[in-house]
Every structure is written in C-alpha cells, then in structure tokens.
C-alpha cells in the first residue's frame, strides 16, 4: 500500500488490511423512528465501522407506516451518518446477523422496565447464534418515548414536534389527519 496521503479517512485505510470491519445491527419496528431511536443510532454509529438499522417485517402486525415508508424515513434522518445504512428483514434477527456477518446487536434501554424482556432476548440470541447484544442507556430526555405513544398522541392531534425528526412529523401529521 502506498504511504501517499489521501482524502480518505484513516479508519477506512486500516480496513483494507487484515483488520475486519466492525459491524453492528440496530433492529426494531421503527414505526416510526423517533428522536430516541436516532440518539441510539447516532451513538452506536460512533462505536462501529458500519451500523445497519434493520426494520423488522412483522407478519402478524401491520403498522401505521409501511416498511418502505419506515425505511424512507430512516434513510432521511440518517443521511448525515455515512457509516449507517438501512435495511429490512424477516425472520430471526440472529439469522440476519449471520447472513450479513454481524456479531453485535445494539439495543437502547429506556428504563428498568425494558430490561427484563431485553435481557431475555439478548440471552436467547447469544444462545441461538453467539450474537452478543450491547445495551445503550437512552438519553434521559427520551426515557419515556415510544413510537406507540407518538402515534397515539399524533392521532389525537397532540404535539409531538419535540419527539420525532421534522420529516417524520410531517408524515405523521399527513397520515393521522389524512392531510
Ligand atoms: O422496535 P421493537 O418492536 O421493540 O423491536 C423488536 C425486535 C424487532 C427487535 C424484536 O422483536 C426482534 O428481534 N424480532 C425478530 C424476530 C426474532 O429474532 N425473535 C426472537 C428474539 S429472541
């Protein structure tokens, strides 16, 4: 490899060699993405070379937004994060991980109430496929925030402007008020 300086970030140059790309996935429903999700995505993107935000296609639950709409919103709000890409998946998260050479699942923890279920899933995923889960505490500013609450509040005409990115707010208003 040439020692000539280039415009490319140093981190990319190191990965041309023997050091594997550190890749993680942030799975979820993202119906729709909230400021709480975005906080976790941004912080996780700082820890890994590549972060995949993966929308789970749930056969038994249709959302307010289609999977394509959720992906579009995620792409819009992560456009400034160059090492983040958005995808969707069906089936087990660990199967998605195996298929994409991902060894870490990122989960945000809002409160102790999240912990029981998340721990159970993390241990199951570790047992199923050896995939580890990294828990990140959410910013306390967003500890009460959930997509389901945002949809409920928006549906009743409440103000969610501080809870979701502007592009999501616009779509929420259009969808819930039929504008
Ligand atoms: O945003 P959500 O709805 O809390 O996300 C939950 C999600 C999609 C991350 C979780 O339900 C999941 O991983 N589903 C994929 C199916 C799977 O792997 N189930 C076994 C979990 S141990």
Tab-separated table of C-alpha atoms and ligand atoms in Angstrom:
chain	number	residue	atom	x	y	z
A	1	UNK	CA	0.000	0.000	0.000
A	2	UNK	CA	1.266	3.482	-0.819
A	3	UNK	CA	2.134	5.869	2.029
A	4	UNK	CA	0.910	8.793	-0.061
A	5	UNK	CA	-1.673	10.849	1.881
A	6	UNK	CA	-5.227	10.569	0.547
A	7	UNK	CA	-8.512	12.274	1.304
A	8	UNK	CA	-9.980	9.059	2.701
A	9	UNK	CA	-10.497	8.697	6.441
A	10	UNK	CA	-7.689	6.807	8.200
A	11	UNK	CA	-10.154	4.268	9.562
A	12	UNK	CA	-11.088	3.063	6.070
A	13	UNK	CA	-7.450	2.629	5.138
A	14	UNK	CA	-6.829	0.316	8.083
A	15	UNK	CA	-9.690	-1.930	6.994
A	16	UNK	CA	-8.093	-2.597	3.647
A	17	UNK	CA	-5.639	-4.743	5.576
A	18	UNK	CA	-6.246	-7.630	7.955
A	19	UNK	CA	-8.459	-5.830	10.462
A	20	UNK	CA	-12.109	-6.891	9.979
A	21	UNK	CA	-14.837	-4.316	9.671
A	22	UNK	CA	-16.665	-3.920	12.974
A	23	UNK	CA	-20.319	-4.106	12.065
A	24	UNK	CA	-23.420	-3.945	14.254
A	25	UNK	CA	-27.167	-4.013	13.728
A	26	UNK	CA	-29.832	-1.930	15.372
A	27	UNK	CA	-33.059	-3.894	14.804
A	28	UNK	CA	-36.557	-2.638	15.504
A	29	UNK	CA	-40.013	-1.808	14.211
A	30	UNK	CA	-39.298	1.916	13.738
A	31	UNK	CA	-42.998	2.689	13.184
A	32	UNK	CA	-41.928	5.492	13.025
A	33	UNK	CA	-38.333	6.337	14.001
A	34	UNK	CA	-38.267	8.731	16.987
A	35	UNK	CA	-35.661	11.075	18.429
A	36	UNK	CA	-34.926	8.341	20.970
A	37	UNK	CA	-34.044	5.861	18.217
A	38	UNK	CA	-31.975	8.492	16.461
A	39	UNK	CA	-29.994	9.188	19.634
A	40	UNK	CA	-29.098	5.494	19.946
A	41	UNK	CA	-28.338	5.152	16.216
A	42	UNK	CA	-26.003	8.162	16.273
A	43	UNK	CA	-24.127	6.967	19.359
A	44	UNK	CA	-23.860	3.380	18.075
A	45	UNK	CA	-22.573	4.660	14.730
A	46	UNK	CA	-19.678	6.238	16.630
A	47	UNK	CA	-18.709	2.859	18.086
A	48	UNK	CA	-18.718	0.731	14.925
A	49	UNK	CA	-17.341	0.950	11.419
A	50	UNK	CA	-20.740	0.101	9.969
A	51	UNK	CA	-24.145	0.224	11.563
A	52	UNK	CA	-27.140	-1.374	9.887
A	53	UNK	CA	-30.513	-0.123	11.014
A	54	UNK	CA	-32.802	-3.047	10.206
A	55	UNK	CA	-36.579	-2.753	10.072
A	56	UNK	CA	-38.259	-5.962	11.227
A	57	UNK	CA	-41.044	-7.045	8.854
A	58	UNK	CA	-43.614	-8.364	11.292
A	59	UNK	CA	-46.038	-10.784	9.619
A	60	UNK	CA	-48.550	-10.576	12.442
A	61	UNK	CA	-48.639	-6.808	12.952
A	62	UNK	CA	-49.261	-4.123	10.344
A	63	UNK	CA	-48.049	-0.711	11.351
A	64	UNK	CA	-49.152	2.851	10.765
A	65	UNK	CA	-46.405	3.112	8.144
A	66	UNK	CA	-45.436	0.516	5.563
A	67	UNK	CA	-41.978	-0.997	5.794
A	68	UNK	CA	-40.951	1.023	2.723
A	69	UNK	CA	-42.120	4.238	4.391
A	70	UNK	CA	-40.225	3.385	7.578
A	71	UNK	CA	-37.103	2.716	5.559
A	72	UNK	CA	-37.520	6.002	3.676
A	73	UNK	CA	-37.860	7.935	6.944
A	74	UNK	CA	-34.831	6.186	8.450
A	75	UNK	CA	-32.794	6.959	5.338
A	76	UNK	CA	-33.803	10.607	5.512
A	77	UNK	CA	-32.912	11.028	9.172
A	78	UNK	CA	-29.606	9.134	8.980
A	79	UNK	CA	-28.450	10.746	5.727
A	80	UNK	CA	-25.752	12.649	7.636
A	81	UNK	CA	-24.305	9.454	9.162
A	82	UNK	CA	-22.064	7.984	6.444
A	83	UNK	CA	-21.476	4.620	8.138
A	84	UNK	CA	-25.175	3.921	8.686
A	85	UNK	CA	-27.294	2.022	6.195
A	86	UNK	CA	-30.905	0.985	6.382
A	87	UNK	CA	-32.314	-2.422	5.545
A	88	UNK	CA	-35.285	-4.645	6.392
A	89	UNK	CA	-35.529	-8.273	7.381
A	90	UNK	CA	-37.979	-11.097	8.021
A	91	UNK	CA	-37.386	-13.900	10.486
A	92	UNK	CA	-34.879	-14.051	13.280
A	93	UNK	CA	-32.526	-11.178	13.995
A	94	UNK	CA	-29.699	-13.672	14.515
A	95	UNK	CA	-30.283	-15.146	11.038
A	96	UNK	CA	-29.988	-11.648	9.598
A	97	UNK	CA	-26.767	-11.232	11.584
A	98	UNK	CA	-25.324	-14.496	10.290
A	99	UNK	CA	-26.215	-13.645	6.693
A	100	UNK	CA	-24.531	-10.231	6.957
A	101	UNK	CA	-21.501	-11.083	9.085
A	102	UNK	CA	-22.763	-9.089	12.058
A	103	UNK	CA	-21.775	-10.079	15.596
A	104	UNK	CA	-23.381	-7.381	17.705
A	105	UNK	CA	-26.983	-6.270	18.221
A	106	UNK	CA	-27.495	-2.774	19.620
A	107	UNK	CA	-30.464	-2.086	21.872
A	108	UNK	CA	-31.457	1.087	23.680
A	109	UNK	CA	-32.686	0.738	27.251
A	110	UNK	CA	-35.103	3.428	28.355
A	111	UNK	CA	-35.830	2.237	31.858
A	112	UNK	CA	-35.610	-0.807	34.117
A	113	UNK	CA	-38.961	-1.915	32.683
A	114	UNK	CA	-37.253	-2.564	29.324
A	115	UNK	CA	-34.582	-4.663	30.914
A	116	UNK	CA	-36.330	-7.976	31.675
A	117	UNK	CA	-37.510	-8.620	28.142
A	118	UNK	CA	-34.383	-7.243	26.506
A	119	UNK	CA	-32.167	-9.403	28.729
A	120	UNK	CA	-34.240	-12.470	27.841
A	121	UNK	CA	-33.890	-11.740	24.120
A	122	UNK	CA	-30.190	-10.981	24.446
A	123	UNK	CA	-29.523	-14.257	26.236
A	124	UNK	CA	-31.636	-16.163	23.728
A	125	UNK	CA	-29.812	-14.581	20.787
A	126	UNK	CA	-26.453	-15.336	22.384
A	127	UNK	CA	-27.533	-18.950	22.955
A	128	UNK	CA	-29.006	-19.356	19.474
A	129	UNK	CA	-26.137	-17.986	17.470
A	130	UNK	CA	-23.434	-16.498	19.698
A	131	UNK	CA	-24.529	-12.991	18.759
A	132	UNK	CA	-23.949	-10.520	21.588
A	133	UNK	CA	-26.174	-7.587	22.494
A	134	UNK	CA	-24.864	-4.194	23.520
A	135	UNK	CA	-27.304	-2.235	25.682
A	136	UNK	CA	-27.077	1.524	25.485
A	137	UNK	CA	-28.899	3.676	28.036
A	138	UNK	CA	-31.096	6.160	26.242
A	139	UNK	CA	-30.650	9.841	26.825
A	140	UNK	CA	-32.881	10.549	29.902
A	141	UNK	CA	-34.581	13.203	27.780
A	142	UNK	CA	-36.153	10.317	25.819
A	143	UNK	CA	-36.701	7.744	28.572
A	144	UNK	CA	-40.497	7.964	28.224
A	145	UNK	CA	-40.503	7.975	24.437
A	146	UNK	CA	-42.048	5.158	22.386
A	147	UNK	CA	-43.307	5.026	18.792
A	148	UNK	CA	-46.663	3.742	20.044
A	149	UNK	CA	-47.154	6.810	22.268
A	150	UNK	CA	-46.092	9.144	19.485
A	151	UNK	CA	-48.696	7.604	17.152
A	152	UNK	CA	-51.397	7.806	19.793
A	153	UNK	CA	-50.674	11.435	20.649
A	154	UNK	CA	-50.395	12.481	16.995
A	155	UNK	CA	-53.625	10.638	16.197
A	156	UNK	CA	-55.467	12.710	18.784
A	157	UNK	CA	-53.973	15.922	17.456
A	158	UNK	CA	-51.351	16.302	20.189
A	159	UNK	CA	-47.992	17.956	19.694
A	160	UNK	CA	-45.133	15.532	19.025
A	161	UNK	CA	-42.795	18.044	17.389
A	162	UNK	CA	-40.133	17.545	20.079
A	163	UNK	CA	-40.299	13.760	19.894
A	164	UNK	CA	-39.628	12.966	16.235
A	165	UNK	CA	-37.457	14.430	13.467
A	166	UNK	CA	-39.215	17.076	11.295
A	167	UNK	CA	-39.578	14.788	8.253
A	168	UNK	CA	-41.279	12.154	10.434
A	169	UNK	CA	-43.528	14.803	11.979
A	170	UNK	CA	-44.712	15.844	8.538
A	171	UNK	CA	-45.554	12.273	7.555
A	172	UNK	CA	-47.233	11.602	10.898
A	173	UNK	CA	-49.485	14.612	10.515
A	174	UNK	CA	-50.356	13.630	6.938
A	175	UNK	CA	-51.079	10.038	7.910
A	176	UNK	CA	-53.011	10.591	11.121
A	177	UNK	CA	-55.009	13.596	9.987
A	178	UNK	CA	-55.498	12.460	6.407
A	179	UNK	CA	-53.981	15.705	5.031
B	1	LIG	O1	-38.898	-1.895	17.974
B	1	LIG	P1	-39.315	-3.209	18.570
B	1	LIG	O2	-40.682	-3.595	18.084
B	1	LIG	O3	-39.209	-3.216	20.071
B	1	LIG	O4	-38.275	-4.307	18.019
B	1	LIG	C1	-38.342	-5.657	18.422
B	1	LIG	C2	-37.450	-6.529	17.530
B	1	LIG	C3	-37.848	-6.379	16.075
B	1	LIG	C4	-36.010	-6.088	17.677
B	1	LIG	C5	-37.598	-7.994	18.024
B	1	LIG	O5	-38.946	-8.325	18.073
B	1	LIG	C6	-36.885	-8.968	17.113
B	1	LIG	O6	-35.668	-9.086	17.185
B	1	LIG	N1	-37.653	-9.629	16.226
B	1	LIG	C7	-37.109	-10.526	15.221
B	1	LIG	C8	-37.564	-11.968	15.484
B	1	LIG	C9	-36.626	-12.628	16.481
B	1	LIG	O7	-35.443	-12.658	16.320
B	1	LIG	N2	-37.246	-13.151	17.558
B	1	LIG	C10	-36.521	-13.833	18.604
B	1	LIG	C11	-35.986	-12.880	19.646
B	1	LIG	S1	-35.052	-13.730	20.875
